[in-house]
Short mmCIF file of C-alpha atoms in Angstrom, two decimals:
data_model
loop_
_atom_site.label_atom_id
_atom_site.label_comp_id
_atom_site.label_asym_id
_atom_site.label_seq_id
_atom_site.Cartn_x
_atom_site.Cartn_y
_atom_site.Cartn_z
CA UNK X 1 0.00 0.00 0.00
CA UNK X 2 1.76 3.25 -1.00
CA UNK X 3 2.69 5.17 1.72
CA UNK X 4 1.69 8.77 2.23
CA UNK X 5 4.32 11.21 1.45
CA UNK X 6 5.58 13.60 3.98
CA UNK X 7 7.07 13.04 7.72
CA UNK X 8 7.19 10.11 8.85
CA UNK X 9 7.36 8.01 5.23
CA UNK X 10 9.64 7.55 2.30
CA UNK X 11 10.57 10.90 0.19
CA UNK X 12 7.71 12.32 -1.59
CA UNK X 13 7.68 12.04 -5.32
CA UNK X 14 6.12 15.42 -7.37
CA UNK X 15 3.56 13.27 -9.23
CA UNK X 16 2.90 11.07 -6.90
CA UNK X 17 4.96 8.05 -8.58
CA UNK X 18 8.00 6.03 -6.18
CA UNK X 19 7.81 6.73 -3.13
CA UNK X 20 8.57 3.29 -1.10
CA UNK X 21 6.32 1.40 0.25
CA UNK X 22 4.31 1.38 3.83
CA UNK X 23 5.21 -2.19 5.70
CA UNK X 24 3.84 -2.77 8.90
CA UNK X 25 6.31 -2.25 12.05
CA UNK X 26 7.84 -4.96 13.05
CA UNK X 27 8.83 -5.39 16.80
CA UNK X 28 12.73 -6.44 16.98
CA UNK X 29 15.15 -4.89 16.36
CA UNK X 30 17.68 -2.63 18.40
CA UNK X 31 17.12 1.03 16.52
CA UNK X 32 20.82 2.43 17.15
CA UNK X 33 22.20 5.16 14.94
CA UNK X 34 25.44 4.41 12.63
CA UNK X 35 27.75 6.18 10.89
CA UNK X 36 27.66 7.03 7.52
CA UNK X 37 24.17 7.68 5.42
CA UNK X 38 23.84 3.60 5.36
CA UNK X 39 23.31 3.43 8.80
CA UNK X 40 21.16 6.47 8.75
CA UNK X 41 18.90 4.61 6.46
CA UNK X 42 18.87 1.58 7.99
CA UNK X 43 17.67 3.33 10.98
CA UNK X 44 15.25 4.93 9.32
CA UNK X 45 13.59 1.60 8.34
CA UNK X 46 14.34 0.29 11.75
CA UNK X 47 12.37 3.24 13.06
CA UNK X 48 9.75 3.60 10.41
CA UNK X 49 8.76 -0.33 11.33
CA UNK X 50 9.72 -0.40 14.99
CA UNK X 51 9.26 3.13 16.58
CA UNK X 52 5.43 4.08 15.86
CA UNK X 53 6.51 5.37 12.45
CA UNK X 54 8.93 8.08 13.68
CA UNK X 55 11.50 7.70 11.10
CA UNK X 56 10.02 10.17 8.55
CA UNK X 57 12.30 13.00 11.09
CA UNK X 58 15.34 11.18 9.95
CA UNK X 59 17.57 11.92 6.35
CA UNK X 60 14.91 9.72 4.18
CA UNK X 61 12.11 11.78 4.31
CA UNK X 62 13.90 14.86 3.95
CA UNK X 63 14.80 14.72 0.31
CA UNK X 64 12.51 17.31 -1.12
CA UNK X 65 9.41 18.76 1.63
CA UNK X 66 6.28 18.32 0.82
CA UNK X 67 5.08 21.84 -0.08
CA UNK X 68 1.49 22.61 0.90
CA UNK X 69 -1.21 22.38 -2.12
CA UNK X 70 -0.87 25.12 -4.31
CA UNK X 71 2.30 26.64 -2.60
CA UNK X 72 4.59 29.33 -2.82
CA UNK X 73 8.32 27.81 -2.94
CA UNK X 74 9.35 26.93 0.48
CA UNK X 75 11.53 30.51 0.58
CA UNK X 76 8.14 32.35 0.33
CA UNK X 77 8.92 33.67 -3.28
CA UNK X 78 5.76 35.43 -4.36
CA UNK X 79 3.79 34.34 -6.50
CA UNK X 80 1.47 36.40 -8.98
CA UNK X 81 -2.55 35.80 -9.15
CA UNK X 82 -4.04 35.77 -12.89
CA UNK X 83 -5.08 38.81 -13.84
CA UNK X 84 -8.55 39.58 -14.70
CA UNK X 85 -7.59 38.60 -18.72
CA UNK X 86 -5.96 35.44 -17.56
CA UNK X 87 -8.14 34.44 -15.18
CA UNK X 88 -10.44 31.73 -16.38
CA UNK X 89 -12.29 30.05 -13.92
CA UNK X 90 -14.44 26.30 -14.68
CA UNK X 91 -17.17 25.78 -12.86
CA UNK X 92 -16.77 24.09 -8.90
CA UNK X 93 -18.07 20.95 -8.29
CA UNK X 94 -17.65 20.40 -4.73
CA UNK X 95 -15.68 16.48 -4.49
CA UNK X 96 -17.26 14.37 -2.06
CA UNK X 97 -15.27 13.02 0.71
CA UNK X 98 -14.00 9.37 -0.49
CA UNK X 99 -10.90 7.06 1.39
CA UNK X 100 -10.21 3.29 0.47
CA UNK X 101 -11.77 2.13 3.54
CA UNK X 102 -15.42 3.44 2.50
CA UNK X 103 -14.77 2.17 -1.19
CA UNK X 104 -14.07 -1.59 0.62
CA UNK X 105 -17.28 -0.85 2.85
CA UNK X 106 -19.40 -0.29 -0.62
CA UNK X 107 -18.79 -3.87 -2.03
CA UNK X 108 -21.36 -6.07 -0.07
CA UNK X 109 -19.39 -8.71 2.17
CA UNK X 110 -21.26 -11.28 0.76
CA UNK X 111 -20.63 -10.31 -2.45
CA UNK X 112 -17.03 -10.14 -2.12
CA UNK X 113 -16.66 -13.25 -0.33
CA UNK X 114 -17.85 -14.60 -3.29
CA UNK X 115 -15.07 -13.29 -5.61
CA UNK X 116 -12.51 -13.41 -3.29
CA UNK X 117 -13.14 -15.54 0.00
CA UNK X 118 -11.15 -15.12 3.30
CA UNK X 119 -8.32 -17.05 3.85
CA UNK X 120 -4.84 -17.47 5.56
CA UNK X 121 -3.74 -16.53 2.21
CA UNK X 122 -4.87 -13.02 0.94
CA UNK X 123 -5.63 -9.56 2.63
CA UNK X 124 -7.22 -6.47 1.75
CA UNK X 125 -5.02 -2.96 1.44
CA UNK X 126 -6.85 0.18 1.16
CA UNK X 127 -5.41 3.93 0.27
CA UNK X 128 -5.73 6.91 -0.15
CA UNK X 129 -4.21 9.25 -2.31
CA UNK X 130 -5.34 12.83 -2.93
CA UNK X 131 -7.96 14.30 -0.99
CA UNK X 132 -7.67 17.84 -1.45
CA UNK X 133 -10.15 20.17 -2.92
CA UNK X 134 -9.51 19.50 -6.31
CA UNK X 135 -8.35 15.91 -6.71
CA UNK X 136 -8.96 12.82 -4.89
CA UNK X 137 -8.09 9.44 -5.27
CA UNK X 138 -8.95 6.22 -3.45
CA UNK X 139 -8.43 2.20 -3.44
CA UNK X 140 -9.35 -0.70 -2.27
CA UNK X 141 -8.19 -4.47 -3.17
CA UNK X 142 -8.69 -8.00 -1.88
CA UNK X 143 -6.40 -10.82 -3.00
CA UNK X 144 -6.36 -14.79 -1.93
CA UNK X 145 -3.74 -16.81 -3.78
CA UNK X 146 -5.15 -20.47 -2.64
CA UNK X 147 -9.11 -19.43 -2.87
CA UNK X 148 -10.76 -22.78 -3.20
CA UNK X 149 -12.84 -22.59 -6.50
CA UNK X 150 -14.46 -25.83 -6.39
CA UNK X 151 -14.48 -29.27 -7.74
CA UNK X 152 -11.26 -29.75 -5.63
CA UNK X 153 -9.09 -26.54 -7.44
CA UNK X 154 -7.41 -23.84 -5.72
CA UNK X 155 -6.68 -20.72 -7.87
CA UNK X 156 -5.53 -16.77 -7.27
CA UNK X 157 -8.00 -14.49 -7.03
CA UNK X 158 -7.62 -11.03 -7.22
CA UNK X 159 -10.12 -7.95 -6.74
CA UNK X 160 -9.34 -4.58 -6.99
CA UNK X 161 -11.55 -1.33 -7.09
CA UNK X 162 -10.79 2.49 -7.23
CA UNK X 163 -12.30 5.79 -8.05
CA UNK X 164 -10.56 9.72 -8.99
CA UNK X 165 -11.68 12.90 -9.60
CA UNK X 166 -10.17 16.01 -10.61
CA UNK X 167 -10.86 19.97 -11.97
CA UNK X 168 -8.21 22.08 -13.07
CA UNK X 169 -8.81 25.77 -13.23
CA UNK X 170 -10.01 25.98 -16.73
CA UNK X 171 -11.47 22.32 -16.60
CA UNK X 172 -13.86 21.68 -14.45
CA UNK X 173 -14.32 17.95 -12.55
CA UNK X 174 -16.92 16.86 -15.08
CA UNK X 175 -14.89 18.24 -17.94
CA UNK X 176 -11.81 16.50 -16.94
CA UNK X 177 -13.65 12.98 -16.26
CA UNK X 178 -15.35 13.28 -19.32
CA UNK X 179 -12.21 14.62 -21.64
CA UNK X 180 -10.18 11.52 -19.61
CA UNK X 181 -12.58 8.70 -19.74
CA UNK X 182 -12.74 9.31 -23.56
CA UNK X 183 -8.88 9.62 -24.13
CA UNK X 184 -8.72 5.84 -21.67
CA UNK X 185 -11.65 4.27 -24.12
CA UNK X 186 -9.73 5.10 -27.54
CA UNK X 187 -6.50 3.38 -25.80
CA UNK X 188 -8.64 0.40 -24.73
CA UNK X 189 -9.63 -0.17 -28.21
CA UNK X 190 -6.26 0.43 -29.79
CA UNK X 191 -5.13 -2.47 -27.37
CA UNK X 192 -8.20 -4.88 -29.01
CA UNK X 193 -6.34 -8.22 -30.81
CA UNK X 194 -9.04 -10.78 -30.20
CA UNK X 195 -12.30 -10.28 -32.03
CA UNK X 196 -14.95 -13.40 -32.78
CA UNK X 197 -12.52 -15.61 -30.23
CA UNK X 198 -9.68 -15.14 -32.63
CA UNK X 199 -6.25 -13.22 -32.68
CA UNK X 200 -6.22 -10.75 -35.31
CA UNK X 201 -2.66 -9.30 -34.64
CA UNK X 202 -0.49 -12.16 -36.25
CA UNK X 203 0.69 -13.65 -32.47
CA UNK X 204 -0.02 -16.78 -30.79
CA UNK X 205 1.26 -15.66 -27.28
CA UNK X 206 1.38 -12.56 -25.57
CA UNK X 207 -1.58 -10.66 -23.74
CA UNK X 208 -4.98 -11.49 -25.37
CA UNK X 209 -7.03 -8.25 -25.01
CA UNK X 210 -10.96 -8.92 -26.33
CA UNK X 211 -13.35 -6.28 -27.68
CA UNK X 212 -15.13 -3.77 -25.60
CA UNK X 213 -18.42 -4.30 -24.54
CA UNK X 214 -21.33 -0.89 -23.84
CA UNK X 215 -22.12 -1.55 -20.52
CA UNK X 216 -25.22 0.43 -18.80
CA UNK X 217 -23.43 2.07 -14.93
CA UNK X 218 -23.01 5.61 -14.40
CA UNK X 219 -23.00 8.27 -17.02
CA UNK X 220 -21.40 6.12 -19.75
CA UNK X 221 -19.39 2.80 -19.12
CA UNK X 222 -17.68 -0.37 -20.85
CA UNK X 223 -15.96 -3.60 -19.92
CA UNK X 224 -12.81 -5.40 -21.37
CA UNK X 225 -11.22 -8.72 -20.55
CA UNK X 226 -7.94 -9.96 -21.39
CA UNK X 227 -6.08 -13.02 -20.85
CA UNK X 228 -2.10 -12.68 -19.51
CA UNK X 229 0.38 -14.22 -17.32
CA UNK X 230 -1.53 -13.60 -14.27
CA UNK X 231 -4.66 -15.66 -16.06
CA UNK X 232 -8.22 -13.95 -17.12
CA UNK X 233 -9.28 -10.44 -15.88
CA UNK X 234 -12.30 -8.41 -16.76
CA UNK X 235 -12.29 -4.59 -16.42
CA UNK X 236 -15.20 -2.24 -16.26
CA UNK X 237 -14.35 1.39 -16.13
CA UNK X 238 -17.40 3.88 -15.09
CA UNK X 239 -17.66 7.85 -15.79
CA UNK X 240 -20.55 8.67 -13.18
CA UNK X 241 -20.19 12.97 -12.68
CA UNK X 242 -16.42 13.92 -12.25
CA UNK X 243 -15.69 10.90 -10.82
CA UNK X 244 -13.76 8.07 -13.07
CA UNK X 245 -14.36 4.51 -11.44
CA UNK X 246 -11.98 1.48 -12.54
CA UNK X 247 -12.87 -2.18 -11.03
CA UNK X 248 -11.01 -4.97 -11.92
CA UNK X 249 -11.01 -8.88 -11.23
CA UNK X 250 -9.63 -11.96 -12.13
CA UNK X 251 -7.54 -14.47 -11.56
CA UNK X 252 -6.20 -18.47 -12.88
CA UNK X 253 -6.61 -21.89 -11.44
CA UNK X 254 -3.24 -23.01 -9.71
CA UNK X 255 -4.80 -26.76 -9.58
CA UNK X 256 -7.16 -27.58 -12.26
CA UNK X 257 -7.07 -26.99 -15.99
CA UNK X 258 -9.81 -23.85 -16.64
CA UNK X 259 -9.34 -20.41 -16.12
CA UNK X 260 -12.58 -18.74 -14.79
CA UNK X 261 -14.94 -18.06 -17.97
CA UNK X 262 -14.73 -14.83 -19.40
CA UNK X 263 -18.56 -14.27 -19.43
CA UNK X 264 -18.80 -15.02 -15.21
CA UNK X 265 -15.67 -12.62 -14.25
CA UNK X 266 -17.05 -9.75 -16.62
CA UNK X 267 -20.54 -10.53 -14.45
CA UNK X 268 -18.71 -10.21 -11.68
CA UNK X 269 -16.99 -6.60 -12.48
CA UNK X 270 -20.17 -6.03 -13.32
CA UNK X 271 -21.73 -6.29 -10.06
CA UNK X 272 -19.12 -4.59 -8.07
CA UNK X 273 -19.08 -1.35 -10.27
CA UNK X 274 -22.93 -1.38 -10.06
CA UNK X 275 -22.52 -0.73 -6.02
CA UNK X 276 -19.15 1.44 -6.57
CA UNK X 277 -21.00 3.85 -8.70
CA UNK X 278 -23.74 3.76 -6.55
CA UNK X 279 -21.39 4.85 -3.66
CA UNK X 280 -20.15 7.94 -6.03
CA UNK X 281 -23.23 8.98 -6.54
CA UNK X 282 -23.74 10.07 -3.52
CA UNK X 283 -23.18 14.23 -3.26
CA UNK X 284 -20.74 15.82 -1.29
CA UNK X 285 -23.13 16.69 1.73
CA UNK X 286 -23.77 13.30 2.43
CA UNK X 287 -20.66 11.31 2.93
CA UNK X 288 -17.71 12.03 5.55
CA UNK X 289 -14.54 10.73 6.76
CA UNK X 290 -15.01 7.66 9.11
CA UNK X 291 -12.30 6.17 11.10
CA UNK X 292 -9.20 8.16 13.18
CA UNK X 293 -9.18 10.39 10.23
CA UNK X 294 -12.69 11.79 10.31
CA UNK X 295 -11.89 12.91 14.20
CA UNK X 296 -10.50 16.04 13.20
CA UNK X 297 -12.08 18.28 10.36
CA UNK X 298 -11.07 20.74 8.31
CA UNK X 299 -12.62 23.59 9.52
CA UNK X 300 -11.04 22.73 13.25
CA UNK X 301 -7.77 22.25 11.50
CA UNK X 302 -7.97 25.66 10.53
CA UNK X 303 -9.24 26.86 13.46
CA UNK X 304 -5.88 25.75 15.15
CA UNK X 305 -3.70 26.80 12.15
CA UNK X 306 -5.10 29.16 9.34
CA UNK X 307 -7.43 28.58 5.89
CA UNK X 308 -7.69 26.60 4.12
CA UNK X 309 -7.19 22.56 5.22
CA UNK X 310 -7.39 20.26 2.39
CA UNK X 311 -8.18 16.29 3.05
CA UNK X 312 -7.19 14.43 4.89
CA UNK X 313 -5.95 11.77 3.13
CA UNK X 314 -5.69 8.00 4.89
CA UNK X 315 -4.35 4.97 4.88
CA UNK X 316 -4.62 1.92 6.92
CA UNK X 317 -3.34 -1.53 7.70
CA UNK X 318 -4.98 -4.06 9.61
CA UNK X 319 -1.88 -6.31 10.18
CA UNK X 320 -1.10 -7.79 13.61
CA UNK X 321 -0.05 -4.31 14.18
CA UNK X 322 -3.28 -1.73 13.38
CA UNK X 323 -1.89 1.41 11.48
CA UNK X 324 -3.95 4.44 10.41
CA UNK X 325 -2.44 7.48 8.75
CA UNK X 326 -4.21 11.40 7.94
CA UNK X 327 -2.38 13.79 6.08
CA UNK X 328 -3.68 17.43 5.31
CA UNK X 329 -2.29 19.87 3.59
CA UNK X 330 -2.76 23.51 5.25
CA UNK X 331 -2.83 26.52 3.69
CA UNK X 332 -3.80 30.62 4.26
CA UNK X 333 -6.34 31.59 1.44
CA UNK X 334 -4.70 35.11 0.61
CA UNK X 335 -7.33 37.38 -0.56
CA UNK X 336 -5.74 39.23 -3.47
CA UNK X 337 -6.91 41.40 -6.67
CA UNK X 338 -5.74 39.89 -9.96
CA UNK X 339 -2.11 40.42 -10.60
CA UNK X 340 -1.34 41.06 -6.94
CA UNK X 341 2.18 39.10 -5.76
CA UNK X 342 1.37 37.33 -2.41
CA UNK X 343 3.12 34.28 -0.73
CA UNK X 344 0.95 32.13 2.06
CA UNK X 345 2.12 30.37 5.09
CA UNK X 346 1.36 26.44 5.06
CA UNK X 347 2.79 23.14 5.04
CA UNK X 348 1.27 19.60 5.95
CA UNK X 349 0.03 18.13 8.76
CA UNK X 350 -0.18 14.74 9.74
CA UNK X 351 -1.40 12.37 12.50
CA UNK X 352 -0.72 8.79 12.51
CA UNK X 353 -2.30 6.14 15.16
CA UNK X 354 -0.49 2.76 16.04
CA UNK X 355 -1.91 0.14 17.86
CA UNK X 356 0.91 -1.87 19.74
CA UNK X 357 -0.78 -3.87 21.91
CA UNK X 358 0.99 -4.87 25.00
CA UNK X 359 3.53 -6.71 25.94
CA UNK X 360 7.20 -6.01 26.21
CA UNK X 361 7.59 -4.83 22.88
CA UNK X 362 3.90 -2.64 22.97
CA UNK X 363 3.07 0.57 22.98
CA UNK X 364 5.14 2.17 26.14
CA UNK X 365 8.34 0.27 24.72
CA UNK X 366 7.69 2.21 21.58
CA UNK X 367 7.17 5.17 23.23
CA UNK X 368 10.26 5.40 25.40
CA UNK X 369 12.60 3.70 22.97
CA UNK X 370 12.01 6.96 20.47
CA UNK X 371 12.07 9.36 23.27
CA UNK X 372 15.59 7.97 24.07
CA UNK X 373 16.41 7.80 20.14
CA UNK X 374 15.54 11.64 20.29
CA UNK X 375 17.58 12.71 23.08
CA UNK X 376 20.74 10.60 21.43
CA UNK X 377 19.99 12.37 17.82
CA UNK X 378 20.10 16.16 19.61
CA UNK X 379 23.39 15.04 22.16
CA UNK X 380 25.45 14.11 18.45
CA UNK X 381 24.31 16.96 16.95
CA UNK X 382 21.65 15.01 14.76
CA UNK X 383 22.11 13.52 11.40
CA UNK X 384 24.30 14.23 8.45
CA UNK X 385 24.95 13.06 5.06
CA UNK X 386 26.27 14.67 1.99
CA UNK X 387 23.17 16.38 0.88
CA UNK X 388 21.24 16.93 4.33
CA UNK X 389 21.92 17.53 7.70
CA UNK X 390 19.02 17.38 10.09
CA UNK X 391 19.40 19.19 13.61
CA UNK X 392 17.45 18.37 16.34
CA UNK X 393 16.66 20.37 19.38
CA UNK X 394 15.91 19.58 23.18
CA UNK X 395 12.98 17.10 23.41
CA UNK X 396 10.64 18.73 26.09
CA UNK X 397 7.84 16.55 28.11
CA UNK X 398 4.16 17.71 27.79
CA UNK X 399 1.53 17.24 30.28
CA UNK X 400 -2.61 17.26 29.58
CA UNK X 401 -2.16 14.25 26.60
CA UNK X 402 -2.69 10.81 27.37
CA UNK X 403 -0.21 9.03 29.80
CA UNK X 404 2.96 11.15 28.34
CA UNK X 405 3.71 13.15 26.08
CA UNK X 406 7.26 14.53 24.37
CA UNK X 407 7.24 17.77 21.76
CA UNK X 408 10.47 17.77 19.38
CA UNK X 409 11.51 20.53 16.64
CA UNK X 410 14.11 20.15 14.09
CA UNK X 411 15.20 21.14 11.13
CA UNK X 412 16.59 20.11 7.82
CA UNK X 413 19.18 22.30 5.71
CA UNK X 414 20.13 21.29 1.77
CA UNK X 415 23.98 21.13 2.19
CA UNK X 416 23.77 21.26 -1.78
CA UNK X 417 22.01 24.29 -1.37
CA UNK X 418 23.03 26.72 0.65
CA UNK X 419 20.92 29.61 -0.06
CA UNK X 420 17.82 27.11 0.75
CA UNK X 421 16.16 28.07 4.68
CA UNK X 422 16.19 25.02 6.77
CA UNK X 423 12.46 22.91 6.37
CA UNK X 424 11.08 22.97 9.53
CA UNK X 425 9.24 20.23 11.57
CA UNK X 426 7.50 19.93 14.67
CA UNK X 427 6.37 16.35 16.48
CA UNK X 428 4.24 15.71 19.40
CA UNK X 429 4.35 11.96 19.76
CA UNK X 430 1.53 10.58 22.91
CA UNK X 431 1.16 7.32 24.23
CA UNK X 432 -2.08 6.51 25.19
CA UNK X 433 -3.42 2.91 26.31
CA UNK X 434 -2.07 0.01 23.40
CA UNK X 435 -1.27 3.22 21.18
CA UNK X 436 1.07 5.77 20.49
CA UNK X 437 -0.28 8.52 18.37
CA UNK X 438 2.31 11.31 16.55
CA UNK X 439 1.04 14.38 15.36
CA UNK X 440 3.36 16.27 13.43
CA UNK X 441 3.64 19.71 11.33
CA UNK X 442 5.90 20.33 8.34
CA UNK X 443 5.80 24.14 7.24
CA UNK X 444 5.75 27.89 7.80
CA UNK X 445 3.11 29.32 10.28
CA UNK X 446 4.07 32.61 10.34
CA UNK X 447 4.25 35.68 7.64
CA UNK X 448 3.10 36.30 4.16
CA UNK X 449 0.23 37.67 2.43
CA UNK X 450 0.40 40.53 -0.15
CA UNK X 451 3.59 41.69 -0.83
CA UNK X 452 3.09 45.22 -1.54
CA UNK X 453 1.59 45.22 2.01
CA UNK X 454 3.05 47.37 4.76
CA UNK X 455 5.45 45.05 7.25
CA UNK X 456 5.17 42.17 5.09
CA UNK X 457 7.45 39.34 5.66
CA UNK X 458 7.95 36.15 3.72
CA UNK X 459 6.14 33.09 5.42
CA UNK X 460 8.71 31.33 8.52
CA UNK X 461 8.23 28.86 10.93
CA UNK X 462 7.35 30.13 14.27
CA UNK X 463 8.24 27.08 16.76
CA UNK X 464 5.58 28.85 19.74
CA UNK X 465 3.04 29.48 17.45
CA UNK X 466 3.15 25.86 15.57
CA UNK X 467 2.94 24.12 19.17
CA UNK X 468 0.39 25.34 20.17
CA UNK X 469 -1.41 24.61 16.96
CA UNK X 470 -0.27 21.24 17.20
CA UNK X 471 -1.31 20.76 20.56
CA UNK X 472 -4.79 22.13 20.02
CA UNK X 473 -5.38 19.86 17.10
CA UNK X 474 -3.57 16.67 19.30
CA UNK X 475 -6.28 17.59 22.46
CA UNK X 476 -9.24 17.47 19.92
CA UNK X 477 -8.34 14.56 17.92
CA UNK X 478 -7.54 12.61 21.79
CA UNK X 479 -11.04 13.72 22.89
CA UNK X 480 -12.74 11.61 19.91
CA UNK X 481 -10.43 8.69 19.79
CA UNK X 482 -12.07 5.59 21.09
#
């Protein structure tokens, strides 16, 4: 399941391609530093895995911040609005909320047990991606590699559903899904070599891909299949509004001489787009968040930082070690006349929940183990490599949040780039019960705003002012965990 970027995770990527991937923690390990940017990356997995998913403070996840959505450059350049010429504005469609867990909760549980049954061997990952105002993106997928299929075969089953939307400022959501899910359908049929059961592209191996077939979901849909290495797969891919819907499922019999029949697995598609796009249908006003990550919204995100919040967006394991992840971006909404230059504090904020269990190795062995790590990162002057050097300061103890509580600051200057400011980052990591819970700010809180303006000053990270932010959001997000 791909991680979220930002603290705590692998380095972000600008388009949202390789970034690592999200493993659950495991609970050996000794998590000592090391000399030399091998070590420092080992313990960055060590602590990623083993220490409630601290590592993101460490030289990993410092390659390139995570700018807020829609930033200024992390120096606070300014940046000029349209004017009124330029300006051309496509008409809002407000997104619905969406995360992978509510797209699993859509497909029936009898259904799915159908196409792909429990078992010791399979799982279910959901994610999500974007969640801000303007784009979101969500998954969910089951798998089971020995499904019992009958008549005494075993075979790999694989389901997998997910859903994105997206408006542009000259393209609005419903534009965009319709402009995309045309472009996708003339690639689909470009891809066609099997018509009337027979190859028509000169090959006798190779991926089979059949004809495409009008199906009758959402706003306009259609349905491939196609026979590969990984056996027979049907595809059904939904426009319903601005939202694009892809389900796919399939699978081959690993005992047993048939693959499943192409007409039952395009059924099957079938059936699980019919409830998907059911689920998008649904407007913006009645859907929210569930889970850790609907705790906290937006507008008291911003009542503890500044407009606008965008998100959040999650992800989730439920491993033998229970992970959730939220990540918003924050943002001031600069009012500004066209052509104005203005730059606007923000950065992204993120809360992630582990439950440990107990045990020697649970949650307040977690806990202590990073607040030790800390203290030994600030006493050798933190961490170094060629390109990064990340400097910690005094961990401080916090009272009023769960059973303890620790704050720590750092920051993280480009060696390679000396003109650069340092990225600033603040964590306040809690243990409470089986869990620890880190909630931690990457950003500027302080500054910008029109640049023209009398005693302007380019946006800056105000340590006071982001802690108590931090803390304010950490309070109300404690209040509602259960």
């Amino acid at each position: 399941m791909p991680w979220p970027p930002g603290p705590g995770g692998p380095p972000p990527h600008p388009q949202g391609g390789p970034g690592g991937q999200w493993s659950p923690p495991r609970r050996n390990g000794n998590g000592r530093g090391g000399k030399g940017l091998l070590i420092a990356v080992v313990v960055v997995l060590g602590v990623v895995l083993i220490g409630g998913l601290a590592g993101g403070w460490l030289l990993l996840s410092r390659g390139e911040p995570r700018p807020p959505a829609n930033p200024t450059s992390g120096r606070g350049d300014p940046v000029r609005s349209p004017t009124a010429k330029e300006a051309k504005t496509a008409e809002a469609v407000k997104l619905r909320a969406i995360t992978g867990d509510q797209l699993c909760a859509a497909v029936p549980d009898d259904l799915r047990k159908s196409l792909v049954a429990d078992a010791e061997y399979g799982g279910k990952n959901a994610s999500t991606g974007a969640a801000a105002d303007t784009e979101k993106r969500a998954a969910c997928g089951w798998t089971n590699n020995k499904m019992d299929v009958g008549n005494g075969a075993l075979g790999y089953r694989s389901l997998s559903v997910s859903v994105e939307a997206k408006s542009e400022e000259t393209r609005s959501a419903v534009a965009y899904a319709t402009d995309r899910f045309d472009e996708d359908k003339k690639a689909h049929e470009q891809r066609v070599n099997v018509r009337n059961g027979k190859r028509i592209d000169g090959r006798t191996s190779g991926s089979a891909f059949g004809e495409l077939k009008a199906l009758e979901y959402g706003d306009a849909s259609y349905s491939q299949t196609s026979i590969g290495r990984s056996g027979l797969k049907a595809e059904v891919f939904v426009r319903q509004g601005p939202w694009l819907i892809k389900v796919t499922y399939g699978g081959d019999n690993r005992t047993g001489a048939k693959y499943p029949s192409g007409d039952e697995t395009r059924a099957a598609a079938g059936k699980v787009a019919e409830r998907i796009t059911a689920e998008m249908a649904k407007s913006a006003g009645q859907v929210k968040v569930t889970g850790p990550c609907g705790i906290v919204s937006a507008r008291q995100i911003e009542s503890a930082f500044f407009p606008a919040a965008g998100g959040p967006s999650v992800s989730t394991s439920d491993g033998s070690i229970k992970q959730t992840a939220c990540t918003w971006s924050v943002k001031e909404a600069v009012k500004h006349r066209p052509g104005q230059e203005f730059t606007a504090r923000g950065g992204q904020l993120d809360i992630r929940v582990v439950d440990w269990g107990g045990g020697d190795t649970g949650s307040t062995f977690q806990f202590d183990r990073d607040a030790k790590k800390y203290d030994r990162y600030h006493a050798k002057g933190g961490l170094t490599d060629d390109r990064l050097h990340i400097a910690y300061e005094p961990r401080q103890e916090l009272s009023g949040l769960g059973e303890k509580a620790f704050v720590v600051v750092s920051s993280t200057t480009k060696r390679y780039d000396k003109s650069a400011p340092p990225t600033m980052d603040i964590l306040i990591k809690i243990l409470a019960g089986n869990r620890t819970i880190e909630v931690t700010f990457r950003g500027t809180t302080t500054g910008g705003g029109l640049v023209d303006a009398a005693g302007y000053r380019a946006p800056f990270f105000d340590p006071a002012v982001a802690r108590q932010a931090l803390t304010k959001v950490a309070k109300t997000f404690l209040d509602g965990l259960k």
